Amino acid sequence: MILWMVLTLLVALAVVGLVIPLARPRKAVDAAATPTGILADQLSELDAQAAAGTVTADEAARLRLEIERRMLAEAKGPDAPARPLSEKSLLRLAFGLAAVVAIGATGLYAVMGKPEIASANAAAAKAPDGTAAPPPDHPGGDIPAMIAQLQAQVARNPNDAEGWRMLGWSYFQTGQFSESAEAYDKAATNDPANPEHRSAQGESLVQAAGGQITPAASAAFRQALKLDPNDPRARYFLAVEKDQAGDQAGAMADWIALINAAPEGAPWVGEVRNFVEDLARERGVDLTGRLKPVSGGAAPRGPSADDIAAAQTMTPDDQQQMIRGMVEGLEGRLQEQPRDAEGWIRLMRARMVLGEPAAASRALKQGRAAFAGSPAEQARISEAAKGLKVPGA
């Protein structure tokens, strides 16, 4: 009831603010207060002074000429803005618009408003036993709610490395990269044997610095490599550091070595390979014989500039067939290697673009099922599905 009273008051204020400017009556213009009226008074006063002899005839004639010139100039000024409607018509228009605003605002809130959200979130923040509820693993879950729950969780148990890791991931997804780096640092402190915490911290620091490999990020990557010399994220970004320092050949060699050492079916290798091939093409670097052949289980490559140019010469049917082939290839790989959240998101996006919402909904369900033991990844897939307007999201 209180909420509706507040909303009624706000609508009333909006209505008043709309009606007053339109319904306000026009004020009569005082002719004596206009510039022309003032000059006319000066002219009368000049005639009185000439009659009294306080000014000479020549001086009076000169002043009269100047005043009359100014009166003509003022007379050519812009007219007052005209009202296209009469006072009664404006009044009807004002109250009509006010009615539309009031009815529209009330109807819109009745359809889209959710006055129960605050209480529902507060209830969901705790589990029945009074502890923080786990991150949502259902379509209604959202990252901001997860962040609040995880903050409460690590506040109660600051030694919870997994809680800090999930909080760092959540911050990263919402663009809070500095906070993400701090959370990953806490995770690494509580679980120092896990190299992924340090490499994730380094990536967050890179994002916070706008893509630059800062000394702190470099240190985090190097700590990750001490724990796991094959950590792909640390190796990739340390190659980026070389490239930013001007050692382009060294960076390219490191990226090639990273791709060639990738385990069979690694979900990230396709993206890194695409990046390296495009960069080599841009810089005129010959990669012949330097990259291992793409195996059947590798991630399908996205279209290159040559692919796009070739597609532009195809007929619409051929283009559609090519696109469907790429999408089906992605879906086939995900059936074999389902633990790829980014792949499921790409598949949902492709299905929606192709106008296949039922297939996108199926991909959403399969993606959630693939991460049944990882609420954070489920929430990521669900958030992406909601943004894509996938049915069931």
Tab-separated table of C-alpha atoms in Angstrom:
chain	number	residue	atom	x	y	z
A	1	MET	CA	0.000	0.000	0.000
A	2	ILE	CA	2.795	2.437	0.905
A	3	LEU	CA	4.531	1.721	-2.398
A	4	TRP	CA	1.396	2.548	-4.383
A	5	MET	CA	0.896	5.755	-2.375
A	6	VAL	CA	4.453	6.826	-3.238
A	7	LEU	CA	3.933	5.965	-6.900
A	8	THR	CA	0.652	7.911	-6.945
A	9	LEU	CA	2.436	10.953	-5.512
A	10	LEU	CA	5.207	10.727	-8.122
A	11	VAL	CA	2.699	10.436	-10.968
A	12	ALA	CA	0.785	13.426	-9.582
A	13	LEU	CA	3.974	15.519	-9.499
A	14	ALA	CA	4.718	14.541	-13.104
A	15	VAL	CA	1.200	15.527	-14.128
A	16	VAL	CA	1.438	18.922	-12.400
A	17	GLY	CA	4.800	19.598	-14.064
A	18	LEU	CA	3.242	18.829	-17.448
A	19	VAL	CA	0.001	20.804	-17.038
A	20	ILE	CA	1.314	24.061	-15.604
A	21	PRO	CA	3.419	25.208	-18.617
A	22	LEU	CA	0.587	24.479	-21.052
A	23	ALA	CA	-2.327	25.779	-18.971
A	24	ARG	CA	-0.631	28.953	-17.689
A	25	PRO	CA	-2.521	31.979	-19.135
A	26	ARG	CA	-0.616	34.503	-21.205
A	27	LYS	CA	0.229	37.707	-19.454
A	28	ALA	CA	-0.795	40.936	-21.119
A	29	VAL	CA	2.214	42.853	-22.286
A	30	ASP	CA	2.553	46.289	-20.770
A	31	ALA	CA	3.148	48.597	-23.753
A	32	ALA	CA	4.820	51.175	-21.546
A	33	ALA	CA	7.375	48.612	-20.440
A	34	THR	CA	8.476	47.753	-23.973
A	35	PRO	CA	11.572	49.366	-25.549
A	36	THR	CA	9.370	51.218	-28.034
A	37	GLY	CA	7.200	52.614	-25.231
A	38	ILE	CA	10.230	53.852	-23.339
A	39	LEU	CA	11.554	55.618	-26.451
A	40	ALA	CA	8.138	57.234	-26.997
A	41	ASP	CA	8.288	58.639	-23.454
A	42	GLN	CA	11.754	60.013	-24.178
A	43	LEU	CA	10.431	61.686	-27.319
A	44	SER	CA	7.601	63.363	-25.351
A	45	GLU	CA	10.057	64.544	-22.738
A	46	LEU	CA	12.321	65.973	-25.457
A	47	ASP	CA	9.374	67.952	-26.905
A	48	ALA	CA	8.642	69.351	-23.429
A	49	GLN	CA	12.275	70.412	-22.968
A	50	ALA	CA	12.328	72.086	-26.421
A	51	ALA	CA	9.145	74.002	-25.572
A	52	ALA	CA	10.640	75.105	-22.272
A	53	GLY	CA	13.823	76.256	-24.034
A	54	THR	CA	16.147	74.010	-22.052
A	55	VAL	CA	17.573	72.599	-25.307
A	56	THR	CA	18.228	74.443	-28.547
A	57	ALA	CA	16.161	73.740	-31.656
A	58	ASP	CA	19.137	72.157	-33.447
A	59	GLU	CA	19.937	69.918	-30.485
A	60	ALA	CA	16.275	68.899	-30.159
A	61	ALA	CA	16.081	68.028	-33.871
A	62	ARG	CA	19.212	65.914	-33.672
A	63	LEU	CA	17.981	64.024	-30.561
A	64	ARG	CA	14.519	63.540	-32.077
A	65	LEU	CA	16.084	61.992	-35.188
A	66	GLU	CA	18.155	59.598	-33.080
A	67	ILE	CA	15.164	58.523	-30.945
A	68	GLU	CA	12.991	57.964	-34.017
A	69	ARG	CA	15.745	55.875	-35.629
A	70	ARG	CA	15.939	53.696	-32.518
A	71	MET	CA	12.134	53.348	-32.467
A	72	LEU	CA	12.198	52.082	-36.056
A	73	ALA	CA	14.942	49.599	-35.185
A	74	GLU	CA	12.976	48.267	-32.207
A	75	ALA	CA	9.835	47.988	-34.310
A	76	LYS	CA	11.667	45.527	-36.600
A	77	GLY	CA	12.454	43.119	-33.734
A	78	PRO	CA	11.056	39.551	-33.640
A	79	ASP	CA	7.415	39.142	-32.827
A	80	ALA	CA	6.378	37.435	-29.647
A	81	PRO	CA	5.986	33.704	-30.138
A	82	ALA	CA	2.472	32.880	-31.181
A	83	ARG	CA	0.439	30.100	-29.672
A	84	PRO	CA	-0.975	27.778	-32.327
A	85	LEU	CA	-3.990	26.912	-30.158
A	86	SER	CA	-6.500	28.913	-28.190
A	87	GLU	CA	-6.423	29.040	-24.402
A	88	LYS	CA	-9.295	26.528	-24.143
A	89	SER	CA	-7.652	24.156	-26.632
A	90	LEU	CA	-4.352	24.306	-24.769
A	91	LEU	CA	-6.133	23.546	-21.513
A	92	ARG	CA	-7.818	20.498	-23.033
A	93	LEU	CA	-4.485	19.362	-24.515
A	94	ALA	CA	-2.715	19.754	-21.161
A	95	PHE	CA	-5.206	17.651	-19.230
A	96	GLY	CA	-5.370	15.089	-22.043
A	97	LEU	CA	-1.583	14.604	-21.973
A	98	ALA	CA	-1.652	14.434	-18.195
A	99	ALA	CA	-4.262	11.678	-18.328
A	100	VAL	CA	-2.187	9.717	-20.862
A	101	VAL	CA	0.938	10.033	-18.686
A	102	ALA	CA	-0.869	8.956	-15.527
A	103	ILE	CA	-2.664	6.011	-17.106
A	104	GLY	CA	0.397	4.928	-19.094
A	105	ALA	CA	2.728	5.044	-16.088
A	106	THR	CA	0.320	3.099	-13.908
A	107	GLY	CA	-0.334	0.498	-16.609
A	108	LEU	CA	3.359	0.091	-17.412
A	109	TYR	CA	4.236	-0.513	-13.781
A	110	ALA	CA	1.338	-2.939	-13.398
A	111	VAL	CA	2.707	-4.985	-16.322
A	112	MET	CA	6.484	-4.672	-15.808
A	113	GLY	CA	6.981	-3.596	-12.207
A	114	LYS	CA	8.137	-6.047	-9.576
A	115	PRO	CA	7.487	-4.550	-6.125
A	116	GLU	CA	8.219	-7.901	-4.519
A	117	ILE	CA	11.864	-8.049	-5.719
A	118	ALA	CA	13.470	-6.462	-2.652
A	119	SER	CA	11.839	-8.873	-0.208
A	120	ALA	CA	12.441	-11.873	-2.487
A	121	ASN	CA	16.167	-11.100	-2.784
A	122	ALA	CA	16.443	-10.598	0.931
A	123	ALA	CA	14.840	-13.972	1.540
A	124	ALA	CA	17.067	-15.683	-1.017
A	125	ALA	CA	20.236	-14.247	0.498
A	126	LYS	CA	20.166	-16.873	3.225
A	127	ALA	CA	19.537	-20.575	3.169
A	128	PRO	CA	17.059	-22.181	5.582
A	129	ASP	CA	19.822	-22.870	8.081
A	130	GLY	CA	20.816	-19.208	8.143
A	131	THR	CA	23.953	-19.603	6.041
A	132	ALA	CA	24.492	-17.954	2.718
A	133	ALA	CA	22.679	-19.701	-0.094
A	134	PRO	CA	24.877	-21.101	-2.856
A	135	PRO	CA	25.084	-19.184	-6.134
A	136	PRO	CA	21.875	-19.746	-8.116
A	137	ASP	CA	21.852	-22.642	-10.541
A	138	HIS	CA	18.489	-21.835	-12.101
A	139	PRO	CA	17.434	-19.453	-14.883
A	140	GLY	CA	16.523	-16.723	-12.426
A	141	GLY	CA	20.019	-16.509	-10.989
A	142	ASP	CA	21.984	-13.333	-11.626
A	143	ILE	CA	25.559	-12.286	-11.029
A	144	PRO	CA	24.842	-9.215	-8.804
A	145	ALA	CA	22.869	-11.445	-6.423
A	146	MET	CA	25.688	-13.990	-6.525
A	147	ILE	CA	28.224	-11.299	-5.632
A	148	ALA	CA	26.209	-10.260	-2.574
A	149	GLN	CA	25.940	-13.873	-1.420
A	150	LEU	CA	29.630	-14.558	-1.976
A	151	GLN	CA	30.643	-11.386	-0.150
A	152	ALA	CA	28.657	-12.548	2.862
A	153	GLN	CA	30.137	-16.029	2.541
A	154	VAL	CA	33.793	-14.933	2.532
A	155	ALA	CA	33.106	-12.391	5.285
A	156	ARG	CA	32.040	-15.278	7.525
A	157	ASN	CA	34.843	-17.549	6.326
A	158	PRO	CA	37.825	-15.552	5.005
A	159	ASN	CA	39.788	-18.779	4.496
A	160	ASP	CA	37.354	-20.072	1.863
A	161	ALA	CA	39.556	-20.210	-1.243
A	162	GLU	CA	36.741	-21.445	-3.485
A	163	GLY	CA	34.455	-18.651	-2.288
A	164	TRP	CA	37.127	-16.066	-3.105
A	165	ARG	CA	37.673	-17.673	-6.525
A	166	MET	CA	33.982	-17.524	-7.366
A	167	LEU	CA	33.795	-13.941	-6.119
A	168	GLY	CA	36.759	-13.037	-8.329
A	169	TRP	CA	35.043	-14.622	-11.331
A	170	SER	CA	31.808	-12.760	-10.581
A	171	TYR	CA	33.611	-9.426	-10.287
A	172	PHE	CA	35.388	-10.120	-13.582
A	173	GLN	CA	32.106	-10.814	-15.398
A	174	THR	CA	30.682	-7.470	-14.216
A	175	GLY	CA	33.756	-5.482	-15.251
A	176	GLN	CA	35.032	-4.856	-11.699
A	177	PHE	CA	38.554	-5.922	-12.579
A	178	SER	CA	40.425	-4.397	-9.631
A	179	GLU	CA	38.041	-6.067	-7.183
A	180	SER	CA	38.406	-9.296	-9.160
A	181	ALA	CA	42.189	-9.195	-8.823
A	182	GLU	CA	41.915	-8.676	-5.055
A	183	ALA	CA	39.520	-11.607	-4.706
A	184	TYR	CA	41.783	-13.900	-6.740
A	185	ASP	CA	44.713	-12.810	-4.591
A	186	LYS	CA	42.749	-13.921	-1.514
A	187	ALA	CA	42.016	-17.243	-3.216
A	188	ALA	CA	45.716	-17.729	-4.003
A	189	THR	CA	46.686	-16.867	-0.439
A	190	ASN	CA	44.327	-19.513	0.930
A	191	ASP	CA	45.141	-22.080	-1.774
A	192	PRO	CA	48.767	-21.328	-2.748
A	193	ALA	CA	49.232	-24.578	-4.675
A	194	ASN	CA	46.619	-23.705	-7.306
A	195	PRO	CA	48.244	-21.878	-10.251
A	196	GLU	CA	44.897	-20.842	-11.767
A	197	HIS	CA	44.280	-18.355	-8.960
A	198	ARG	CA	47.450	-16.423	-9.784
A	199	SER	CA	46.946	-16.500	-13.550
A	200	ALA	CA	43.348	-15.335	-13.104
A	201	GLN	CA	44.602	-12.555	-10.836
A	202	GLY	CA	47.063	-11.540	-13.534
A	203	GLU	CA	44.357	-11.439	-16.210
A	204	SER	CA	42.188	-9.248	-13.975
A	205	LEU	CA	45.097	-6.857	-13.475
A	206	VAL	CA	45.633	-6.703	-17.247
A	207	GLN	CA	41.978	-5.848	-17.814
A	208	ALA	CA	42.078	-3.221	-15.054
A	209	ALA	CA	45.063	-1.627	-16.832
A	210	GLY	CA	43.276	-1.482	-20.172
A	211	GLY	CA	45.164	-4.414	-21.711
A	212	GLN	CA	48.658	-3.484	-20.537
A	213	ILE	CA	50.799	-6.074	-18.771
A	214	THR	CA	51.680	-4.254	-15.568
A	215	PRO	CA	54.529	-5.360	-13.275
A	216	ALA	CA	51.978	-6.728	-10.794
A	217	ALA	CA	50.254	-8.733	-13.533
A	218	SER	CA	53.586	-10.046	-14.804
A	219	ALA	CA	54.528	-11.136	-11.275
A	220	ALA	CA	51.222	-12.979	-10.888
A	221	PHE	CA	51.723	-14.831	-14.191
A	222	ARG	CA	55.268	-15.803	-13.247
A	223	GLN	CA	54.096	-17.147	-9.907
A	224	ALA	CA	51.519	-19.247	-11.780
A	225	LEU	CA	54.236	-20.657	-14.042
A	226	LYS	CA	56.336	-21.639	-11.012
A	227	LEU	CA	53.417	-23.813	-9.908
A	228	ASP	CA	52.546	-25.037	-13.418
A	229	PRO	CA	54.996	-24.326	-16.254
A	230	ASN	CA	52.239	-25.208	-18.740
A	231	ASP	CA	49.574	-22.806	-17.446
A	232	PRO	CA	48.171	-21.571	-20.801
A	233	ARG	CA	46.818	-18.245	-19.579
A	234	ALA	CA	50.111	-17.249	-17.955
A	235	ARG	CA	52.076	-18.298	-21.039
A	236	TYR	CA	49.773	-16.392	-23.362
A	237	PHE	CA	49.937	-13.121	-21.425
A	238	LEU	CA	53.686	-13.283	-20.854
A	239	ALA	CA	53.991	-13.532	-24.651
A	240	VAL	CA	51.769	-10.443	-24.857
A	241	GLU	CA	54.211	-8.749	-22.474
A	242	LYS	CA	57.053	-9.500	-24.898
A	243	ASP	CA	55.024	-8.127	-27.789
A	244	GLN	CA	54.262	-4.915	-25.912
A	245	ALA	CA	57.969	-4.539	-25.104
A	246	GLY	CA	58.794	-4.679	-28.839
A	247	ASP	CA	59.921	-8.310	-29.068
A	248	GLN	CA	57.372	-9.329	-31.704
A	249	ALA	CA	59.357	-12.324	-32.940
A	250	GLY	CA	59.777	-13.672	-29.405
A	251	ALA	CA	56.088	-13.200	-28.684
A	252	MET	CA	55.098	-15.016	-31.876
A	253	ALA	CA	57.431	-17.898	-31.033
A	254	ASP	CA	55.920	-18.212	-27.565
A	255	TRP	CA	52.355	-18.198	-28.911
A	256	ILE	CA	53.235	-20.862	-31.487
A	257	ALA	CA	54.830	-23.002	-28.784
A	258	LEU	CA	51.710	-22.584	-26.651
A	259	ILE	CA	49.442	-23.761	-29.486
A	260	ASN	CA	51.664	-26.711	-30.391
A	261	ALA	CA	51.808	-27.857	-26.745
A	262	ALA	CA	48.045	-27.591	-26.225
A	263	PRO	CA	46.373	-30.819	-25.081
A	264	GLU	CA	43.965	-32.490	-27.469
A	265	GLY	CA	40.595	-30.747	-27.485
A	266	ALA	CA	41.630	-27.751	-25.325
A	267	PRO	CA	38.692	-25.298	-25.588
A	268	TRP	CA	40.907	-22.229	-25.845
A	269	VAL	CA	43.285	-23.365	-28.574
A	270	GLY	CA	41.002	-22.429	-31.489
A	271	GLU	CA	40.702	-18.805	-30.377
A	272	VAL	CA	44.453	-18.461	-29.776
A	273	ARG	CA	45.222	-20.068	-33.125
A	274	ASN	CA	42.860	-17.682	-34.912
A	275	PHE	CA	44.520	-14.744	-33.179
A	276	VAL	CA	48.041	-15.875	-34.094
A	277	GLU	CA	47.149	-16.572	-37.733
A	278	ASP	CA	45.436	-13.196	-38.143
A	279	LEU	CA	48.343	-11.379	-36.472
A	280	ALA	CA	50.869	-13.203	-38.643
A	281	ARG	CA	48.911	-12.300	-41.774
A	282	GLU	CA	48.797	-8.663	-40.659
A	283	ARG	CA	52.532	-8.533	-39.972
A	284	GLY	CA	53.588	-10.599	-42.970
A	285	VAL	CA	54.956	-13.495	-40.896
A	286	ASP	CA	55.138	-16.879	-42.651
A	287	LEU	CA	53.735	-19.624	-40.407
A	288	THR	CA	54.255	-22.450	-42.904
A	289	GLY	CA	55.252	-25.581	-41.004
A	290	ARG	CA	55.370	-23.791	-37.645
A	291	LEU	CA	51.882	-24.693	-36.391
A	292	LYS	CA	50.781	-28.268	-35.891
A	293	PRO	CA	47.846	-29.360	-38.079
A	294	VAL	CA	44.361	-28.824	-36.721
A	295	SER	CA	43.043	-32.110	-35.348
A	296	GLY	CA	39.466	-33.245	-35.611
A	297	GLY	CA	38.804	-32.447	-31.971
A	298	ALA	CA	40.116	-28.903	-32.094
A	299	ALA	CA	37.799	-25.954	-31.825
A	300	PRO	CA	36.436	-24.896	-35.206
A	301	ARG	CA	38.056	-21.796	-36.527
A	302	GLY	CA	36.000	-18.661	-36.952
A	303	PRO	CA	35.756	-17.034	-40.383
A	304	SER	CA	38.909	-15.196	-41.468
A	305	ALA	CA	39.016	-12.114	-43.667
A	306	ASP	CA	39.473	-14.421	-46.701
A	307	ASP	CA	36.467	-16.493	-45.644
A	308	ILE	CA	34.325	-13.378	-45.375
A	309	ALA	CA	35.480	-12.111	-48.779
A	310	ALA	CA	34.673	-15.503	-50.331
A	311	ALA	CA	31.260	-15.558	-48.631
A	312	GLN	CA	30.354	-12.235	-50.217
A	313	THR	CA	30.520	-13.877	-53.670
A	314	MET	CA	28.192	-16.699	-52.670
A	315	THR	CA	24.491	-16.859	-53.289
A	316	PRO	CA	22.248	-16.317	-50.234
A	317	ASP	CA	21.478	-20.058	-50.129
A	318	ASP	CA	25.177	-20.960	-50.203
A	319	GLN	CA	25.931	-18.433	-47.479
A	320	GLN	CA	23.159	-19.861	-45.307
A	321	GLN	CA	24.486	-23.363	-45.865
A	322	MET	CA	28.008	-22.313	-44.921
A	323	ILE	CA	26.787	-20.621	-41.737
A	324	ARG	CA	24.719	-23.634	-40.743
A	325	GLY	CA	27.700	-25.877	-41.337
A	326	MET	CA	29.823	-23.799	-38.948
A	327	VAL	CA	27.066	-23.781	-36.315
A	328	GLU	CA	26.517	-27.515	-36.580
A	329	GLY	CA	30.269	-28.055	-36.320
A	330	LEU	CA	30.330	-26.046	-33.111
A	331	GLU	CA	27.378	-27.997	-31.734
A	332	GLY	CA	29.043	-31.296	-32.600
A	333	ARG	CA	32.226	-30.326	-30.784
A	334	LEU	CA	30.248	-29.268	-27.708
A	335	GLN	CA	28.542	-32.653	-27.615
A	336	GLU	CA	31.994	-34.253	-27.397
A	337	GLN	CA	33.551	-31.592	-25.137
A	338	PRO	CA	30.675	-30.047	-23.169
A	339	ARG	CA	32.778	-28.255	-20.536
A	340	ASP	CA	33.064	-25.070	-22.605
A	341	ALA	CA	30.819	-22.287	-21.314
A	342	GLU	CA	31.927	-19.819	-23.989
A	343	GLY	CA	31.130	-22.391	-26.664
A	344	TRP	CA	27.569	-22.861	-25.388
A	345	ILE	CA	27.084	-19.082	-25.347
A	346	ARG	CA	28.305	-18.818	-28.955
A	347	LEU	CA	25.956	-21.637	-29.962
A	348	MET	CA	22.955	-19.936	-28.330
A	349	ARG	CA	23.811	-16.665	-30.054
A	350	ALA	CA	24.149	-18.376	-33.436
A	351	ARG	CA	20.843	-20.194	-33.060
A	352	MET	CA	19.025	-16.975	-32.167
A	353	VAL	CA	20.575	-15.180	-35.153
A	354	LEU	CA	19.405	-18.019	-37.405
A	355	GLY	CA	15.893	-17.651	-36.023
A	356	GLU	CA	15.945	-20.990	-34.182
A	357	PRO	CA	14.854	-20.163	-30.609
A	358	ALA	CA	13.936	-23.781	-29.828
A	359	ALA	CA	17.482	-24.907	-30.718
A	360	ALA	CA	18.896	-22.041	-28.627
A	361	SER	CA	16.765	-23.152	-25.678
A	362	ARG	CA	18.041	-26.706	-26.122
A	363	ALA	CA	21.637	-25.422	-26.095
A	364	LEU	CA	20.886	-23.507	-22.887
A	365	LYS	CA	19.650	-26.663	-21.146
A	366	GLN	CA	22.602	-28.714	-22.373
A	367	GLY	CA	25.071	-26.045	-21.306
A	368	ARG	CA	23.615	-25.909	-17.793
A	369	ALA	CA	23.671	-29.703	-17.576
A	370	ALA	CA	27.347	-29.754	-18.614
A	371	PHE	CA	28.203	-27.588	-15.604
A	372	ALA	CA	25.969	-29.293	-13.055
A	373	GLY	CA	28.737	-29.106	-10.476
A	374	SER	CA	29.736	-25.515	-11.209
A	375	PRO	CA	27.075	-22.947	-10.205
A	376	ALA	CA	29.286	-20.075	-11.329
A	377	GLU	CA	29.506	-21.353	-14.915
A	378	GLN	CA	25.776	-22.117	-14.902
A	379	ALA	CA	25.070	-18.548	-13.848
A	380	ARG	CA	27.324	-17.241	-16.613
A	381	ILE	CA	25.446	-19.257	-19.251
A	382	SER	CA	22.074	-18.194	-17.806
A	383	GLU	CA	23.031	-14.516	-17.817
A	384	ALA	CA	24.123	-14.719	-21.448
A	385	ALA	CA	20.889	-16.515	-22.374
A	386	LYS	CA	18.807	-13.777	-20.776
A	387	GLY	CA	20.680	-11.137	-22.734
A	388	LEU	CA	20.069	-13.088	-25.932
A	389	LYS	CA	16.366	-13.543	-25.017
A	390	VAL	CA	16.605	-17.326	-25.271
A	391	PRO	CA	13.281	-19.006	-24.391
A	392	GLY	CA	13.457	-20.489	-20.926
A	393	ALA	CA	16.157	-18.092	-19.760
